[in-house]
N, C-alpha and C. Protein backbone atom coordinates (compact mmCIF):
# COMPACT_ATOMS: atom_id res chain seq x y z
N UNK A 1 74.69 130.82 144.16
CA UNK A 1 74.91 131.90 144.31
C UNK A 1 74.66 133.22 143.20
N UNK A 2 75.30 133.85 143.51
CA UNK A 2 74.96 134.95 142.72
C UNK A 2 75.92 136.11 142.84
N UNK A 3 76.41 136.70 141.25
CA UNK A 3 77.02 138.34 141.11
C UNK A 3 75.42 139.13 141.41
N UNK A 4 75.94 140.40 142.31
CA UNK A 4 74.89 141.46 142.43
C UNK A 4 76.12 142.79 142.40
N UNK A 5 74.67 144.07 141.91
CA UNK A 5 75.83 145.41 141.61
C UNK A 5 74.66 145.79 142.42
N UNK A 6 75.40 146.70 143.22
CA UNK A 6 74.84 147.59 144.35
C UNK A 6 75.65 149.34 144.00
N UNK A 7 74.28 149.99 145.16
CA UNK A 7 75.29 150.94 145.30
C UNK A 7 75.14 151.17 146.73
N UNK A 8 76.21 152.17 147.03
CA UNK A 8 76.59 152.36 148.95
C UNK A 8 75.19 152.57 149.09
N UNK A 9 74.39 153.01 149.01
CA UNK A 9 72.52 153.71 149.33
C UNK A 9 71.72 152.07 149.91
N UNK A 10 71.65 150.78 148.71
CA UNK A 10 71.44 150.08 148.37
C UNK A 10 71.64 149.34 149.99
N UNK A 11 73.22 149.38 149.97
CA UNK A 11 74.74 148.10 150.53
C UNK A 11 74.07 148.83 152.62
N UNK A 12 74.13 149.96 152.49
CA UNK A 12 74.04 150.24 153.76
C UNK A 12 71.86 150.17 154.74
N UNK A 13 71.16 150.33 153.45
CA UNK A 13 69.81 150.34 153.88
C UNK A 13 68.91 149.09 153.77
N UNK A 14 70.18 148.37 152.97
CA UNK A 14 69.17 146.84 153.18
C UNK A 14 70.52 145.98 153.05
N UNK A 15 71.19 145.41 152.24
CA UNK A 15 72.06 144.26 152.62
C UNK A 15 72.47 144.41 154.11
N UNK A 16 73.33 145.54 154.46
CA UNK A 16 73.54 144.99 155.61
C UNK A 16 72.56 144.71 156.92
N UNK A 17 71.43 144.51 156.44
CA UNK A 17 70.36 144.97 157.61
C UNK A 17 69.88 143.58 157.62
N UNK A 18 70.14 142.63 156.49
CA UNK A 18 70.15 141.45 156.43
C UNK A 18 70.63 140.86 156.73
N UNK A 19 69.95 139.07 156.43
CA UNK A 19 71.24 138.20 157.17
C UNK A 19 72.20 138.37 157.61
N UNK A 20 73.82 138.59 158.71
CA UNK A 20 74.54 138.62 158.92
C UNK A 20 75.06 137.63 158.43
N UNK A 21 74.67 136.03 158.22
CA UNK A 21 75.51 135.15 158.09
C UNK A 21 76.10 135.15 156.47
N UNK A 22 75.27 136.18 156.03
CA UNK A 22 74.96 136.52 153.82
C UNK A 22 76.01 137.08 154.01
N UNK A 23 76.49 138.43 154.98
CA UNK A 23 77.14 139.18 154.54
C UNK A 23 78.73 138.82 155.04
N UNK A 24 78.75 138.01 156.04
CA UNK A 24 79.87 137.64 155.94
C UNK A 24 80.01 136.45 155.08
N UNK A 25 79.36 135.94 154.20
CA UNK A 25 79.76 134.80 153.19
C UNK A 25 79.99 135.44 151.46
N UNK A 26 79.95 136.72 151.61
CA UNK A 26 80.03 137.40 150.48
C UNK A 26 81.39 138.22 150.19
N UNK A 27 81.81 138.00 148.96
CA UNK A 27 82.68 139.16 148.80
C UNK A 27 82.66 140.27 147.65
N UNK A 28 83.35 141.07 148.55
CA UNK A 28 82.88 142.54 147.90
C UNK A 28 83.31 143.29 147.22
N UNK A 29 83.90 143.43 145.79
CA UNK A 29 83.82 144.08 144.89
C UNK A 29 84.26 145.92 144.86
N UNK A 30 84.85 146.50 145.11
CA UNK A 30 84.81 147.91 145.40
C UNK A 30 85.31 148.65 143.57
N UNK A 31 83.90 149.51 143.34
CA UNK A 31 84.09 150.06 142.68
C UNK A 31 83.81 151.81 142.38
N UNK A 32 84.84 152.51 143.56
CA UNK A 32 84.42 153.22 143.98
C UNK A 32 85.85 154.37 143.91
N UNK A 33 85.90 155.88 143.73
CA UNK A 33 86.05 156.74 143.68
C UNK A 33 85.99 157.06 145.72
N UNK A 34 85.18 156.97 146.28
CA UNK A 34 84.07 157.20 147.08
C UNK A 34 83.89 156.32 148.81
N UNK A 35 84.17 155.54 148.23
CA UNK A 35 84.00 154.09 148.97
C UNK A 35 85.39 153.37 149.45
N UNK A 36 85.69 153.41 150.61
CA UNK A 36 87.07 153.54 151.11
C UNK A 36 86.84 151.89 151.78
N UNK A 37 88.01 151.21 151.54
CA UNK A 37 88.63 149.97 152.05
C UNK A 37 89.26 149.51 153.39
N UNK A 38 88.42 149.34 154.63
CA UNK A 38 88.62 149.96 156.11
C UNK A 38 88.17 149.16 156.77
N UNK A 39 89.02 148.67 158.33
CA UNK A 39 88.04 147.63 159.10
C UNK A 39 89.37 146.50 159.49
N UNK A 40 89.02 146.25 160.12
CA UNK A 40 89.97 144.79 160.63
C UNK A 40 90.79 144.27 159.37
N UNK A 41 91.76 143.73 159.59
CA UNK A 41 92.54 142.73 158.81
C UNK A 41 91.47 141.43 158.57
N UNK A 42 91.18 140.81 159.16
CA UNK A 42 90.13 139.39 158.95
C UNK A 42 89.43 140.35 158.13
N UNK A 43 89.00 140.99 157.21
CA UNK A 43 88.01 141.53 155.75
C UNK A 43 89.43 141.67 155.12
N UNK A 44 90.45 141.41 155.45
CA UNK A 44 91.15 141.95 153.90
C UNK A 44 90.72 140.99 152.72
N UNK A 45 90.49 139.81 153.10
CA UNK A 45 90.50 138.86 151.47
C UNK A 45 88.50 138.78 151.75
N UNK A 46 87.98 139.20 151.99
CA UNK A 46 86.56 139.55 152.20
C UNK A 46 86.00 140.97 150.86
N UNK A 47 87.24 141.37 150.98
CA UNK A 47 87.16 143.06 150.04
C UNK A 47 88.14 143.22 149.01
N UNK A 48 87.94 143.41 147.99
CA UNK A 48 88.63 143.57 146.60
C UNK A 48 88.40 145.32 146.20
N UNK A 49 89.39 145.87 145.96
CA UNK A 49 88.97 146.96 145.50
C UNK A 49 89.68 147.22 144.04
N UNK A 50 88.67 147.06 143.36
CA UNK A 50 89.18 147.23 141.39
C UNK A 50 88.64 148.44 141.22
N UNK A 51 89.24 149.27 141.45
CA UNK A 51 89.03 150.63 140.95
C UNK A 51 90.08 150.55 139.93
N UNK A 52 91.21 149.90 139.47
CA UNK A 52 91.97 150.25 138.98
C UNK A 52 91.47 149.91 137.73
N UNK A 53 90.60 148.66 137.85
CA UNK A 53 90.27 147.21 136.39
C UNK A 53 88.84 147.85 136.36
N UNK A 54 87.91 148.42 136.70
CA UNK A 54 86.42 148.74 136.73
C UNK A 54 86.22 149.94 136.43
N UNK A 55 87.12 150.68 137.25
CA UNK A 55 86.01 151.68 137.33
C UNK A 55 86.61 152.81 136.26
N UNK A 56 86.03 153.72 135.54
CA UNK A 56 85.09 154.43 134.28
C UNK A 56 86.60 155.10 134.28
N UNK A 57 87.65 155.64 133.21
CA UNK A 57 88.81 156.22 133.21
C UNK A 57 88.39 157.98 133.54
N UNK A 58 89.55 158.52 134.05
CA UNK A 58 88.88 159.83 134.58
C UNK A 58 88.72 160.45 132.32
N UNK A 59 89.62 160.25 131.73
CA UNK A 59 89.13 160.92 130.28
C UNK A 59 87.58 160.26 129.77
N UNK A 60 87.54 159.65 130.16
CA UNK A 60 86.70 158.46 129.95
C UNK A 60 84.70 159.75 130.21
N UNK A 61 84.72 159.84 131.92
CA UNK A 61 84.45 160.63 132.56
C UNK A 61 84.32 161.83 132.24
N UNK A 62 84.94 162.45 131.56
CA UNK A 62 85.33 163.80 131.25
C UNK A 62 84.34 163.45 130.14
N UNK A 63 85.45 163.10 129.07
CA UNK A 63 84.18 163.14 127.19
C UNK A 63 82.87 162.68 127.41
N UNK A 64 82.40 162.51 128.30
CA UNK A 64 80.62 161.84 127.99
C UNK A 64 80.67 162.19 129.01
N UNK A 65 79.05 163.22 128.38
CA UNK A 65 77.98 162.93 129.70
C UNK A 65 76.80 162.53 129.32
N UNK A 66 76.04 161.41 128.31
CA UNK A 66 75.15 160.70 128.52
C UNK A 66 75.76 159.46 128.76
N UNK A 67 75.87 159.10 130.12
CA UNK A 67 76.62 157.70 130.34
C UNK A 67 76.04 156.44 129.93
N UNK A 68 74.27 156.10 129.69
CA UNK A 68 72.49 155.95 129.51
C UNK A 68 72.83 155.52 127.84
N UNK A 69 73.03 156.91 127.29
CA UNK A 69 72.09 156.42 126.11
C UNK A 69 73.05 156.11 125.19
N UNK A 70 74.61 156.84 125.37
CA UNK A 70 76.25 157.32 124.17
C UNK A 70 76.40 155.62 124.29
N UNK A 71 76.91 155.17 122.82
CA UNK A 71 77.03 153.76 122.26
C UNK A 71 78.14 154.25 122.23
N UNK A 72 78.92 154.99 122.10
CA UNK A 72 80.22 155.35 122.00
C UNK A 72 81.21 155.42 123.34
N UNK A 73 80.71 155.97 124.66
CA UNK A 73 80.67 155.43 125.96
C UNK A 73 80.81 154.23 126.43
N UNK A 74 79.56 153.73 126.12
CA UNK A 74 79.23 152.17 125.48
C UNK A 74 80.49 151.31 125.53
N UNK A 75 80.46 151.62 123.71
CA UNK A 75 82.31 151.07 123.41
C UNK A 75 83.45 151.59 124.09
N UNK A 76 83.91 152.17 124.69
CA UNK A 76 84.99 152.94 124.98
C UNK A 76 85.18 152.49 126.58
N UNK A 77 84.73 152.12 126.94
CA UNK A 77 83.85 151.67 128.29
C UNK A 77 84.38 150.09 128.10
N UNK A 78 84.08 148.94 126.75
CA UNK A 78 84.11 148.07 126.83
C UNK A 78 85.36 147.38 126.25
N UNK A 79 86.01 148.31 125.52
CA UNK A 79 88.13 148.44 125.40
C UNK A 79 88.45 148.14 126.83
N UNK A 80 87.44 149.33 127.95
CA UNK A 80 88.27 148.98 128.73
C UNK A 80 88.27 148.09 129.89
N UNK A 81 86.98 147.34 129.22
CA UNK A 81 86.55 145.89 130.34
C UNK A 81 87.41 145.05 129.94
N UNK A 82 88.07 144.93 128.47
CA UNK A 82 88.17 143.87 127.27
C UNK A 82 89.95 143.71 128.79
N UNK A 83 90.58 144.37 128.96
CA UNK A 83 91.93 144.56 129.71
C UNK A 83 91.71 143.88 131.02
N UNK A 84 90.10 143.50 131.80
CA UNK A 84 90.37 142.99 133.03
C UNK A 84 88.89 141.83 132.86
N UNK A 85 89.33 141.36 131.28
CA UNK A 85 88.39 140.06 131.31
C UNK A 85 88.81 138.77 132.24
N UNK A 86 90.08 138.39 132.49
CA UNK A 86 90.11 138.28 133.73
C UNK A 86 90.19 137.77 135.05
N UNK A 87 90.29 139.54 135.73
CA UNK A 87 89.34 139.14 136.83
C UNK A 87 88.03 139.24 137.37
N UNK A 88 87.32 139.52 136.25
CA UNK A 88 85.81 139.41 135.87
C UNK A 88 85.78 137.40 135.62
N UNK A 89 86.79 136.70 135.00
CA UNK A 89 86.35 135.42 134.84
C UNK A 89 86.58 134.69 135.92
N UNK A 90 87.87 135.44 137.23
CA UNK A 90 87.78 134.63 137.67
C UNK A 90 86.97 134.90 139.06
N UNK A 91 86.13 136.23 139.33
CA UNK A 91 84.95 135.86 139.68
C UNK A 91 83.78 135.18 139.42
N UNK A 92 83.97 134.98 138.66
CA UNK A 92 82.60 134.22 137.98
C UNK A 92 82.82 133.29 138.32
N UNK A 93 83.90 132.31 138.41
CA UNK A 93 84.66 130.48 138.74
C UNK A 93 84.36 130.72 140.26
N UNK A 94 84.76 131.65 140.96
CA UNK A 94 84.55 132.15 142.07
C UNK A 94 82.99 131.26 142.57
N UNK A 95 82.33 132.57 142.38
CA UNK A 95 80.80 132.10 142.25
C UNK A 95 80.26 130.31 141.97
N UNK A 96 80.70 130.05 140.87
CA UNK A 96 80.30 129.10 140.13
C UNK A 96 81.20 127.99 140.88
N UNK A 97 82.18 128.04 141.04
CA UNK A 97 82.15 126.36 141.94
C UNK A 97 82.83 126.79 143.52
N UNK A 98 82.16 127.24 143.96
CA UNK A 98 82.84 128.02 145.45
C UNK A 98 81.65 128.60 146.56
N UNK A 99 79.96 128.71 145.35
CA UNK A 99 79.09 129.24 145.43
C UNK A 99 78.71 129.94 146.34
N UNK A 100 79.18 130.51 146.39
CA UNK A 100 80.12 132.00 147.27
C UNK A 100 78.85 133.34 146.44
N UNK A 101 78.33 134.39 147.76
CA UNK A 101 77.84 135.61 146.29
C UNK A 101 79.21 136.53 146.29
N UNK A 102 79.41 137.46 145.22
CA UNK A 102 79.56 138.77 144.93
C UNK A 102 78.57 139.79 145.13
N UNK A 103 79.66 141.28 145.83
CA UNK A 103 78.85 142.36 145.62
C UNK A 103 79.98 142.95 144.56
N UNK A 104 79.29 143.88 143.80
CA UNK A 104 79.57 144.58 143.46
C UNK A 104 79.32 145.68 143.30
N UNK A 105 80.04 146.74 144.11
CA UNK A 105 79.55 147.60 144.67
C UNK A 105 80.47 149.64 144.44
N UNK A 106 79.12 150.52 143.73
CA UNK A 106 79.46 151.56 143.95
C UNK A 106 78.82 152.93 144.82
N UNK A 107 79.90 153.75 144.26
CA UNK A 107 79.18 155.59 145.57
C UNK A 107 77.27 155.41 144.78
N UNK A 108 77.01 155.76 146.17
CA UNK A 108 75.43 156.38 145.03
C UNK A 108 75.41 157.48 144.19
N UNK A 109 76.37 158.27 144.21
CA UNK A 109 76.32 159.15 143.54
C UNK A 109 76.89 158.28 141.87
N UNK A 110 77.90 157.89 141.69
CA UNK A 110 78.57 157.07 141.06
C UNK A 110 77.88 155.80 140.41
N UNK A 111 76.10 155.93 140.67
CA UNK A 111 75.37 155.31 139.65
C UNK A 111 75.55 155.99 138.23
N UNK A 112 75.03 157.61 138.07
CA UNK A 112 75.12 158.12 137.10
C UNK A 112 75.64 157.85 135.79
N UNK A 113 76.72 156.86 136.13
CA UNK A 113 78.12 156.93 135.04
C UNK A 113 77.72 155.76 134.79
N UNK A 114 76.30 154.86 135.22
CA UNK A 114 76.61 153.43 134.65
C UNK A 114 76.59 152.67 133.94
N UNK A 115 77.76 152.36 134.99
CA UNK A 115 79.13 151.78 134.70
C UNK A 115 78.54 150.12 135.44
N UNK A 116 78.02 149.88 136.35
CA UNK A 116 77.95 149.01 137.23
C UNK A 116 77.04 148.01 136.02
N UNK A 117 75.66 148.88 135.12
CA UNK A 117 75.22 148.36 134.83
C UNK A 117 75.76 147.73 132.94
N UNK A 118 76.80 148.99 132.68
CA UNK A 118 77.16 148.13 131.36
C UNK A 118 78.51 146.66 132.08
N UNK A 119 79.04 146.31 133.34
CA UNK A 119 79.64 145.60 133.69
C UNK A 119 78.59 144.00 133.52
N UNK A 120 77.45 144.30 134.05
CA UNK A 120 76.24 143.72 133.83
C UNK A 120 76.02 143.50 132.36
N UNK A 121 76.62 144.21 131.08
CA UNK A 121 75.46 143.90 130.36
C UNK A 121 76.59 143.39 129.60
N UNK A 122 78.15 143.42 129.81
CA UNK A 122 79.09 142.73 129.21
C UNK A 122 79.81 141.07 129.82
N UNK A 123 79.30 141.14 131.21
CA UNK A 123 79.34 139.98 131.20
C UNK A 123 78.72 138.79 130.55
N UNK A 124 77.43 139.28 130.61
CA UNK A 124 76.33 138.04 130.06
C UNK A 124 77.06 137.99 129.20
N UNK A 125 77.24 139.13 127.70
CA UNK A 125 77.54 139.34 126.08
C UNK A 125 78.95 138.26 126.31
N UNK A 126 80.15 138.17 127.55
CA UNK A 126 81.28 137.62 127.42
C UNK A 126 81.21 135.89 127.82
N UNK A 127 80.38 136.15 128.64
CA UNK A 127 80.32 134.61 129.05
C UNK A 127 79.08 133.92 129.46
N UNK A 128 77.85 134.25 129.24
CA UNK A 128 76.75 134.29 128.85
C UNK A 128 76.34 134.21 130.51
N UNK A 129 77.40 134.36 131.35
CA UNK A 129 76.61 135.07 132.73
C UNK A 129 76.06 135.96 133.35
N UNK A 130 74.26 135.90 134.23
CA UNK A 130 74.05 137.29 134.38
C UNK A 130 74.31 137.26 135.97
N UNK A 131 74.44 138.54 135.97
CA UNK A 131 74.23 139.43 137.05
C UNK A 131 73.07 139.74 137.18
N UNK A 132 72.81 140.57 139.00
CA UNK A 132 71.35 140.54 138.94
C UNK A 132 71.97 142.32 140.11
N UNK A 133 70.67 143.53 139.66
CA UNK A 133 70.88 144.65 140.60
C UNK A 133 70.03 144.00 141.57
N UNK A 134 70.75 144.82 142.66
CA UNK A 134 70.15 144.20 143.80
C UNK A 134 69.05 144.62 144.12
N UNK A 135 68.89 146.02 144.33
CA UNK A 135 67.81 146.33 144.43
C UNK A 135 66.31 145.80 143.81
N UNK A 136 66.54 145.70 142.43
CA UNK A 136 65.64 145.30 141.32
C UNK A 136 65.53 143.63 142.02
N UNK A 137 65.98 142.77 142.27
CA UNK A 137 65.49 141.53 142.96
C UNK A 137 64.93 141.94 143.75
N UNK A 138 65.58 142.76 144.37
CA UNK A 138 64.61 142.29 146.27
C UNK A 138 63.26 143.05 145.87
N UNK A 139 62.88 143.47 144.96
CA UNK A 139 61.76 144.24 144.42
C UNK A 139 60.84 143.14 143.68
N UNK A 140 61.45 141.83 142.74
CA UNK A 140 60.78 140.95 141.95
C UNK A 140 61.12 141.16 141.03
N UNK A 141 62.10 142.86 140.25
CA UNK A 141 61.57 142.82 138.93
C UNK A 141 62.72 142.07 138.38
N UNK A 142 63.92 141.24 139.16
CA UNK A 142 64.40 140.17 137.92
C UNK A 142 64.55 139.13 139.40
N UNK A 143 65.14 138.02 138.91
CA UNK A 143 65.06 136.66 139.18
C UNK A 143 65.84 136.02 138.79
N UNK A 144 66.43 134.87 139.77
CA UNK A 144 67.87 134.55 139.77
C UNK A 144 67.18 132.99 138.60
N UNK A 145 68.37 133.22 137.40
CA UNK A 145 67.52 132.12 136.36
C UNK A 145 68.95 131.51 135.89
N UNK A 146 68.88 129.78 135.87
CA UNK A 146 69.51 128.79 135.85
C UNK A 146 70.80 128.95 134.12
N UNK A 147 71.83 128.59 134.43
CA UNK A 147 72.96 128.75 133.45
C UNK A 147 73.57 127.85 133.18
N UNK A 148 74.28 127.48 132.05
CA UNK A 148 74.92 126.64 131.81
C UNK A 148 76.39 126.71 132.80
N UNK A 149 76.80 125.84 133.90
CA UNK A 149 77.88 126.37 134.12
C UNK A 149 79.13 125.97 133.73
N UNK A 150 78.65 124.58 133.07
CA UNK A 150 79.61 123.88 132.63
C UNK A 150 80.75 124.74 131.54
N UNK A 151 79.37 125.54 129.84
CA UNK A 151 79.93 126.46 129.07
C UNK A 151 80.58 127.13 129.95
N UNK A 152 79.93 128.09 130.81
CA UNK A 152 79.92 129.63 131.44
C UNK A 152 81.59 129.31 131.99
N UNK A 153 82.15 127.84 132.49
CA UNK A 153 83.18 127.67 133.23
C UNK A 153 84.28 127.74 132.46
N UNK A 154 84.13 127.07 130.44
CA UNK A 154 84.95 126.74 130.17
C UNK A 154 84.77 128.44 129.36
N UNK A 155 83.99 129.00 129.76
CA UNK A 155 84.59 129.93 128.68
C UNK A 155 85.92 130.92 129.73
N UNK A 156 85.32 130.62 130.73
CA UNK A 156 86.15 131.32 132.20
C UNK A 156 87.82 130.53 131.57
N UNK A 157 87.66 129.70 132.15
CA UNK A 157 89.40 128.97 131.67
C UNK A 157 89.23 129.20 130.65
N UNK A 158 88.88 129.51 129.48
CA UNK A 158 89.63 130.28 128.06
C UNK A 158 90.65 131.67 128.42
N UNK A 159 89.63 132.05 128.90
CA UNK A 159 90.48 133.22 129.30
C UNK A 159 91.52 133.31 130.15
N UNK A 160 91.38 132.30 131.04
CA UNK A 160 92.17 132.87 132.01
C UNK A 160 93.90 132.11 131.88
N UNK A 161 93.31 131.09 131.13
CA UNK A 161 94.85 130.87 130.09
C UNK A 161 95.17 131.82 129.63
N UNK A 162 94.62 132.17 128.61
CA UNK A 162 94.97 133.32 127.42
C UNK A 162 95.68 134.35 128.12
N UNK A 163 95.37 134.23 129.37
CA UNK A 163 95.62 135.79 130.20
C UNK A 163 97.04 135.09 131.05
N UNK A 164 97.52 133.90 131.44
CA UNK A 164 98.76 133.65 132.32
C UNK A 164 99.12 133.53 131.21
N UNK A 165 99.23 132.78 129.94
CA UNK A 165 100.36 133.21 128.46
C UNK A 165 100.61 134.41 128.32
N UNK A 166 99.77 135.35 128.87
CA UNK A 166 100.37 136.60 127.85
C UNK A 166 101.12 136.97 129.79
N UNK A 167 100.95 136.69 130.53
CA UNK A 167 101.89 137.16 131.48
C UNK A 167 103.27 136.24 131.60
N UNK A 168 102.84 134.98 131.77
CA UNK A 168 104.70 134.56 131.25
C UNK A 168 104.90 135.19 129.58
N UNK A 169 105.04 135.43 128.98
CA UNK A 169 105.43 135.92 128.07
C UNK A 169 106.36 137.43 127.81
N UNK A 170 105.41 137.60 128.66
CA UNK A 170 106.05 139.42 129.32
C UNK A 170 107.46 139.04 129.98
N UNK A 171 106.64 138.56 131.32
CA UNK A 171 107.91 138.42 132.54
C UNK A 171 109.57 138.15 131.73
N UNK A 172 108.83 137.11 130.78
CA UNK A 172 110.40 136.31 130.25
C UNK A 172 110.96 137.22 129.57
N UNK A 173 110.43 138.04 128.46
CA UNK A 173 110.96 139.35 127.87
C UNK A 173 111.57 139.64 129.29
N UNK A 174 112.27 140.27 130.01
CA UNK A 174 112.84 140.87 131.01
C UNK A 174 113.86 140.14 131.97
N UNK A 175 114.77 140.70 131.97
CA UNK A 175 115.80 139.53 133.19
C UNK A 175 115.52 139.94 134.16
N UNK A 176 114.68 140.76 135.07
CA UNK A 176 114.04 140.65 136.03
C UNK A 176 112.75 139.79 135.60
N UNK A 177 111.93 139.94 135.48
CA UNK A 177 111.15 138.85 134.79
C UNK A 177 111.19 137.75 134.91
N UNK A 178 112.44 137.62 134.15
CA UNK A 178 112.23 136.04 134.05
C UNK A 178 112.47 135.37 135.15
N UNK A 179 113.73 136.41 136.39
CA UNK A 179 113.72 135.79 137.55
C UNK A 179 113.08 135.68 138.67
N UNK A 180 111.74 136.42 138.52
CA UNK A 180 110.54 136.49 139.08
C UNK A 180 109.60 134.97 138.50
N UNK A 181 109.90 135.01 137.70
CA UNK A 181 108.65 133.84 136.94
C UNK A 181 109.63 132.64 137.71
N UNK A 182 110.96 132.26 137.14
CA UNK A 182 111.91 130.48 137.57
C UNK A 182 111.68 130.63 138.77
N UNK A 183 112.01 131.87 140.22
CA UNK A 183 111.81 131.57 141.16
C UNK A 183 110.94 130.89 141.79
N UNK A 184 108.78 131.47 141.44
CA UNK A 184 107.86 131.23 141.46
C UNK A 184 107.95 129.42 141.18
N UNK A 185 108.73 129.41 140.71
CA UNK A 185 107.43 127.75 140.32
C UNK A 185 108.80 126.60 141.07
N UNK A 186 107.69 125.71 141.19
CA UNK A 186 108.28 124.20 142.11
C UNK A 186 108.87 124.12 141.64
N UNK A 187 109.47 123.10 142.48
CA UNK A 187 111.23 121.94 141.57
C UNK A 187 110.53 121.35 140.56
N UNK A 188 109.46 120.51 140.85
CA UNK A 188 108.93 119.76 139.31
C UNK A 188 108.07 120.54 138.29
N UNK A 189 107.82 121.96 138.64
CA UNK A 189 107.62 122.49 137.61
C UNK A 189 108.89 123.39 136.23
N UNK A 190 109.84 123.25 137.90
CA UNK A 190 111.39 123.54 136.83
C UNK A 190 111.65 122.64 135.94
N UNK A 191 111.59 121.67 136.72
CA UNK A 191 112.25 120.33 135.84
C UNK A 191 111.47 120.10 134.79
N UNK A 192 110.11 120.56 134.73
CA UNK A 192 109.56 119.99 133.19
C UNK A 192 109.79 121.27 132.66
N UNK A 193 109.73 122.21 132.69
CA UNK A 193 110.62 123.15 131.98
C UNK A 193 111.51 123.09 131.51
N UNK A 194 112.88 122.33 131.70
CA UNK A 194 114.16 122.32 131.24
C UNK A 194 114.19 121.36 130.28
N UNK A 195 113.66 119.68 130.80
CA UNK A 195 113.95 118.62 130.29
C UNK A 195 111.95 118.76 128.90
N UNK A 196 111.55 119.95 128.74
CA UNK A 196 110.90 120.75 127.46
C UNK A 196 112.22 120.85 126.58
N UNK A 197 112.99 121.72 126.87
CA UNK A 197 114.28 122.52 126.76
C UNK A 197 115.57 121.54 125.98
N UNK A 198 114.99 120.29 126.56
CA UNK A 198 116.86 119.40 126.36
C UNK A 198 117.45 119.93 127.68
N UNK A 199 117.51 120.71 128.24
CA UNK A 199 118.83 120.95 129.70
C UNK A 199 118.72 120.71 130.90
N UNK A 200 118.28 120.02 130.94
CA UNK A 200 117.68 118.87 132.42
C UNK A 200 118.54 118.18 132.19
N UNK A 201 119.43 117.89 133.91
CA UNK A 201 120.47 116.32 134.04
C UNK A 201 119.76 116.04 135.01
N UNK A 202 120.07 114.60 135.77
CA UNK A 202 120.26 114.10 137.16
C UNK A 202 120.71 115.07 138.08
N UNK A 203 120.04 115.01 139.26
CA UNK A 203 120.66 115.74 140.30
C UNK A 203 120.63 116.95 140.62
N UNK A 204 120.26 117.79 140.21
CA UNK A 204 120.47 119.27 139.89
C UNK A 204 119.58 120.00 141.13
N UNK A 205 119.83 120.61 141.62
CA UNK A 205 119.22 121.53 142.38
C UNK A 205 117.70 122.39 142.30
N UNK A 206 117.54 123.08 143.14
CA UNK A 206 116.57 123.62 142.28
C UNK A 206 117.45 125.36 141.96
N UNK A 207 117.95 126.09 142.83
CA UNK A 207 119.14 127.12 142.43
C UNK A 207 119.71 126.83 140.88
N UNK A 208 120.33 125.55 141.02
CA UNK A 208 120.76 125.01 139.80
C UNK A 208 119.83 125.17 138.64
N UNK A 209 118.79 124.56 138.65
CA UNK A 209 117.48 124.99 137.70
C UNK A 209 117.13 125.87 137.26
N UNK A 210 116.93 126.98 138.46
CA UNK A 210 116.82 128.44 138.05
C UNK A 210 117.80 129.15 137.26
N UNK A 211 119.41 128.84 138.00
CA UNK A 211 120.48 129.34 137.36
C UNK A 211 120.26 129.26 135.40
N UNK A 212 120.14 127.43 135.38
CA UNK A 212 120.12 127.07 133.29
C UNK A 212 118.98 128.37 132.67
N UNK A 213 118.21 128.33 133.52
CA UNK A 213 117.26 128.60 133.12
C UNK A 213 117.16 129.57 132.24
N UNK A 214 117.65 130.67 133.79
CA UNK A 214 117.43 132.02 133.02
C UNK A 214 119.26 132.52 132.51
N UNK A 215 119.77 131.85 132.36
CA UNK A 215 121.10 131.58 131.27
C UNK A 215 120.11 131.44 129.13
N UNK A 216 120.03 130.43 129.22
CA UNK A 216 118.48 129.87 128.19
C UNK A 216 118.10 130.36 128.11
N UNK A 217 116.76 130.56 129.05
CA UNK A 217 115.55 130.98 128.04
C UNK A 217 115.87 132.60 127.65
């Protein structure tokens, strides 16, 4: 399967009019200020709202007007995407591991901001993974290419490992965060964490393990 970019017009006039089974097996990622996530609860897992992560910041949109050719706009949006590498890595792994289709969707008028094309370029540069413009794909202007899934997965895992480490460090830096972090761990994970710090003793309950880690970490 693959990741496609498209705007709302292509989605309504082309994509949803094709095989219904294909639509039901698609993970939609909304990156739009005009498209809303509405409908039944059963669609919740099939639709991700990624505005906070991938939609260009308001200051970025206001500061520039040549969204297709201005290299400063591209560089600043790339800086924004750097903060969403874990999300992009997760989407790529989902496609590679689960053989699913992902559609990144923007509004028709938002196409002028060129950010979906920049996401496409960024992902190819950073992960070696091609994203396709669905309209161009249907017109035969873009074709699915073979990729090295092993190398791509390796790059994604590296990004996700770093993100998990940063998240852990951030949570452990506050009392509230430590409580949340240790409470989310399984008993075996807590035991491993305690042994690493030479704080474990036999027959500890889970609550005792959490208390011990909160006290000494």
